[in-house]
mmCIF file of C-alpha atoms and ligand atoms in Angstrom:
data_model
loop_
_atom_site.group_PDB
_atom_site.id
_atom_site.type_symbol
_atom_site.label_atom_id
_atom_site.label_comp_id
_atom_site.label_asym_id
_atom_site.label_seq_id
_atom_site.Cartn_x
_atom_site.Cartn_y
_atom_site.Cartn_z
ATOM 1 C CA UNK A 972 40.364 125.997 134.686
ATOM 2 C CA UNK A 973 41.522 122.476 135.529
ATOM 3 C CA UNK A 974 45.074 121.658 136.434
ATOM 4 C CA UNK A 975 46.094 118.749 134.065
ATOM 5 C CA UNK A 976 48.357 117.422 136.503
ATOM 6 C CA UNK A 977 46.555 117.348 139.925
ATOM 7 C CA UNK A 978 43.163 118.001 138.485
ATOM 8 C CA UNK A 979 42.277 120.790 140.793
ATOM 9 C CA UNK A 980 40.072 123.628 139.707
ATOM 10 C CA UNK A 981 42.116 126.802 139.718
ATOM 11 C CA UNK A 982 41.641 130.420 138.736
ATOM 12 C CA UNK A 983 44.386 130.218 136.174
ATOM 13 C CA UNK A 984 46.925 127.631 134.722
ATOM 14 C CA UNK A 985 50.441 127.719 133.549
ATOM 15 C CA UNK A 986 51.738 126.096 130.355
ATOM 16 C CA UNK A 987 54.900 123.993 131.322
ATOM 17 C CA UNK A 988 56.802 121.142 129.733
ATOM 18 C CA UNK A 989 56.787 117.967 131.899
ATOM 19 C CA UNK A 990 58.945 115.170 130.531
ATOM 20 C CA UNK A 991 58.417 116.355 127.160
ATOM 21 C CA UNK A 992 54.749 116.945 127.311
ATOM 22 C CA UNK A 993 52.977 120.313 127.439
ATOM 23 C CA UNK A 994 50.637 120.555 130.231
ATOM 24 C CA UNK A 995 48.367 123.277 131.676
ATOM 25 C CA UNK A 996 48.879 123.151 135.438
ATOM 26 C CA UNK A 997 48.280 125.104 138.482
ATOM 27 C CA UNK A 998 50.808 127.271 140.194
ATOM 28 C CA UNK A 999 51.465 124.498 142.643
ATOM 29 C CA UNK A 1000 52.270 121.829 140.017
ATOM 30 C CA UNK A 1001 54.222 124.271 137.666
ATOM 31 C CA UNK A 1002 57.381 123.725 139.691
ATOM 32 C CA UNK A 1003 57.470 120.153 138.461
ATOM 33 C CA UNK A 1004 57.817 121.167 134.856
ATOM 34 C CA UNK A 1005 59.939 123.360 132.627
ATOM 35 C CA UNK A 1006 58.489 126.822 131.886
ATOM 36 C CA UNK A 1007 56.796 126.509 128.400
ATOM 37 C CA UNK A 1008 57.869 130.094 127.475
ATOM 38 C CA UNK A 1009 61.616 129.429 127.324
ATOM 39 C CA UNK A 1010 63.801 132.446 128.004
ATOM 40 C CA UNK A 1011 61.409 134.257 130.315
ATOM 41 C CA UNK A 1012 63.540 133.725 133.259
ATOM 42 C CA UNK A 1013 62.280 135.419 136.402
ATOM 43 C CA UNK A 1014 61.877 132.296 138.622
ATOM 44 C CA UNK A 1015 64.805 129.947 139.154
ATOM 45 C CA UNK A 1016 64.421 126.961 136.898
ATOM 46 C CA UNK A 1017 63.564 124.567 139.683
ATOM 47 C CA UNK A 1018 61.417 122.430 137.607
ATOM 48 C CA UNK A 1019 64.221 121.564 135.090
ATOM 49 C CA UNK A 1020 66.283 119.981 137.670
ATOM 50 C CA UNK A 1021 63.553 118.044 139.222
ATOM 51 C CA UNK A 1022 62.521 116.518 135.884
ATOM 52 C CA UNK A 1023 66.015 115.882 134.907
ATOM 53 C CA UNK A 1024 66.726 114.146 138.196
ATOM 54 C CA UNK A 1025 63.574 112.012 137.731
ATOM 55 C CA UNK A 1026 64.699 111.054 134.172
ATOM 56 C CA UNK A 1027 68.139 110.191 135.378
ATOM 57 C CA UNK A 1028 66.773 108.109 138.074
ATOM 58 C CA UNK A 1029 64.571 106.344 135.667
ATOM 59 C CA UNK A 1030 67.465 105.664 133.285
ATOM 60 C CA UNK A 1031 69.638 104.329 136.187
ATOM 61 C CA UNK A 1032 66.740 101.965 137.271
ATOM 62 C CA UNK A 1033 66.574 100.622 133.686
ATOM 63 C CA UNK A 1034 70.298 100.163 133.548
ATOM 64 C CA UNK A 1035 70.305 98.388 136.851
ATOM 65 C CA UNK A 1036 67.572 96.103 135.774
ATOM 66 C CA UNK A 1037 69.519 95.231 132.620
ATOM 67 C CA UNK A 1038 72.485 94.218 134.500
ATOM 68 C CA UNK A 1039 70.574 91.734 136.844
ATOM 69 C CA UNK A 1040 68.438 90.530 133.851
ATOM 70 C CA UNK A 1041 71.149 88.114 132.652
ATOM 71 C CA UNK A 1042 72.195 85.408 134.825
ATOM 72 C CA UNK A 1043 75.589 83.471 134.210
ATOM 73 C CA UNK A 1044 75.587 80.002 133.122
ATOM 74 C CA UNK A 1045 78.502 77.510 132.875
ATOM 75 C CA UNK A 1046 79.161 76.001 129.397
ATOM 76 C CA UNK A 1047 81.753 73.935 127.799
ATOM 77 C CA UNK A 1048 84.369 75.793 125.934
ATOM 78 C CA UNK A 1049 84.031 75.387 122.273
ATOM 79 C CA UNK A 1050 87.439 73.679 121.626
ATOM 80 C CA UNK A 1051 87.417 71.366 124.654
ATOM 81 C CA UNK A 1052 88.472 68.386 122.574
ATOM 82 C CA UNK A 1053 91.713 70.130 121.403
ATOM 83 C CA UNK A 1054 92.439 71.291 125.046
ATOM 84 C CA UNK A 1055 92.158 67.718 126.324
ATOM 85 C CA UNK A 1056 94.314 66.372 123.509
ATOM 86 C CA UNK A 1057 97.031 68.943 123.871
ATOM 87 C CA UNK A 1058 97.136 68.575 127.639
ATOM 88 C CA UNK A 1059 97.302 64.886 127.330
ATOM 89 C CA UNK A 1060 100.087 65.027 124.807
ATOM 90 C CA UNK A 1061 101.930 67.543 126.977
ATOM 91 C CA UNK A 1062 102.070 64.865 129.613
ATOM 92 C CA UNK A 1063 103.306 62.367 127.140
ATOM 93 C CA UNK A 1064 100.389 59.903 127.557
ATOM 94 C CA UNK A 1065 98.759 57.877 124.823
ATOM 95 C CA UNK A 1066 95.028 57.952 124.701
ATOM 96 C CA UNK A 1067 94.847 54.465 126.249
ATOM 97 C CA UNK A 1068 97.153 55.293 129.139
ATOM 98 C CA UNK A 1069 95.380 58.433 129.954
ATOM 99 C CA UNK A 1070 91.973 56.790 129.800
ATOM 100 C CA UNK A 1071 93.250 54.057 132.120
ATOM 101 C CA UNK A 1072 94.739 56.611 134.538
ATOM 102 C CA UNK A 1073 91.260 58.209 135.014
ATOM 103 C CA UNK A 1074 89.337 54.905 134.708
ATOM 104 C CA UNK A 1075 87.681 55.694 131.536
ATOM 105 C CA UNK A 1076 87.475 53.905 128.200
ATOM 106 C CA UNK A 1077 89.803 54.907 125.409
ATOM 107 C CA UNK A 1078 86.871 55.410 123.183
ATOM 108 C CA UNK A 1079 85.334 57.919 125.502
ATOM 109 C CA UNK A 1080 88.520 59.967 125.402
ATOM 110 C CA UNK A 1081 88.928 59.696 121.747
ATOM 111 C CA UNK A 1082 85.389 61.000 121.171
ATOM 112 C CA UNK A 1083 85.888 63.872 123.658
ATOM 113 C CA UNK A 1084 89.136 64.773 121.890
ATOM 114 C CA UNK A 1085 87.450 65.062 118.570
ATOM 115 C CA UNK A 1086 84.558 67.129 120.118
ATOM 116 C CA UNK A 1087 82.021 64.373 119.240
ATOM 117 C CA UNK A 1088 81.214 63.538 122.819
ATOM 118 C CA UNK A 1089 80.429 66.243 125.419
ATOM 119 C CA UNK A 1090 81.650 64.931 128.680
ATOM 120 C CA UNK A 1091 79.243 64.923 131.584
ATOM 121 C CA UNK A 1092 79.813 66.869 134.749
ATOM 122 C CA UNK A 1093 81.677 64.116 136.315
ATOM 123 C CA UNK A 1094 84.153 63.371 133.389
ATOM 124 C CA UNK A 1095 84.763 67.141 133.014
ATOM 125 C CA UNK A 1096 85.827 67.424 136.603
ATOM 126 C CA UNK A 1097 88.055 64.337 136.279
ATOM 127 C CA UNK A 1098 89.598 65.638 132.960
ATOM 128 C CA UNK A 1099 90.173 69.035 134.511
ATOM 129 C CA UNK A 1100 91.847 67.578 137.581
ATOM 130 C CA UNK A 1101 93.890 65.049 135.703
ATOM 131 C CA UNK A 1102 95.149 67.340 132.949
ATOM 132 C CA UNK A 1103 95.186 70.730 134.923
ATOM 133 C CA UNK A 1104 92.928 72.514 132.379
ATOM 134 C CA UNK A 1105 89.613 74.545 132.231
ATOM 135 C CA UNK A 1106 86.978 72.953 129.976
ATOM 136 C CA UNK A 1107 84.224 75.178 131.132
ATOM 137 C CA UNK A 1108 83.478 78.932 131.005
ATOM 138 C CA UNK A 1109 80.979 81.247 132.516
ATOM 139 C CA UNK A 1110 78.665 82.605 129.807
ATOM 140 C CA UNK A 1111 76.237 85.673 130.448
ATOM 141 C CA UNK A 1112 72.840 84.564 129.675
ATOM 142 C CA UNK A 1113 71.301 86.706 126.940
ATOM 143 C CA UNK A 1114 74.574 86.887 125.135
ATOM 144 C CA UNK A 1115 73.918 83.416 123.731
ATOM 145 C CA UNK A 1116 71.477 83.167 120.997
ATOM 146 C CA UNK A 1117 70.810 79.619 119.901
ATOM 147 C CA UNK A 1118 72.708 76.583 120.698
ATOM 148 C CA UNK A 1119 76.487 76.403 120.887
ATOM 149 C CA UNK A 1120 77.020 75.450 117.258
ATOM 150 C CA UNK A 1121 79.951 76.510 115.175
ATOM 151 C CA UNK A 1122 80.043 79.955 113.584
ATOM 152 C CA UNK A 1123 78.838 81.683 116.721
ATOM 153 C CA UNK A 1124 82.350 81.655 118.100
ATOM 154 C CA UNK A 1125 83.466 85.019 117.156
ATOM 155 C CA UNK A 1126 80.620 86.992 118.532
ATOM 156 C CA UNK A 1127 80.285 84.792 121.565
ATOM 157 C CA UNK A 1128 83.880 85.204 122.709
ATOM 158 C CA UNK A 1129 83.258 88.932 123.357
ATOM 159 C CA UNK A 1130 80.829 87.952 126.123
ATOM 160 C CA UNK A 1131 82.677 85.081 127.571
ATOM 161 C CA UNK A 1132 84.474 85.505 130.803
ATOM 162 C CA UNK A 1133 87.177 82.949 131.467
ATOM 163 C CA UNK A 1134 86.822 81.583 134.892
HETATM 164 ZN ZN1 LIG B 957 48.044 121.081 140.035
#
């Protein structure tokens, strides 16, 4: 008879369960599987723990892979306009005064405050520094489906880590 695991020709095989599949294997390979005839317990169930351990290891490997599959990216917070406006008002500055103080045009600030202009990197840093606010957040890739439009806010917020 042929061992279905190692392929060796042997005088007799034994039916065992290896990772959910019934195999007829040689005496040597039998220890890798669960005894097919459950309940007949002469030998210690060595095989069970070997398979279990192997399955656990496989599971762990898959989890680990999941964790590292997503990379974090930095994105603008959804209500950056409101944050800028409120922070500016807290400082008691008019749009124009504030714009002048950071060498920007009033129109730019007005657009940012109504979320109709996404500030570039440089402007974000200027605004954050001048107003002492955070306008960006770290988002785990994979959590975001589609562009950052309205409506996705509720589900997104579960995945968002504030910096
Ligand atoms: Zn074998």
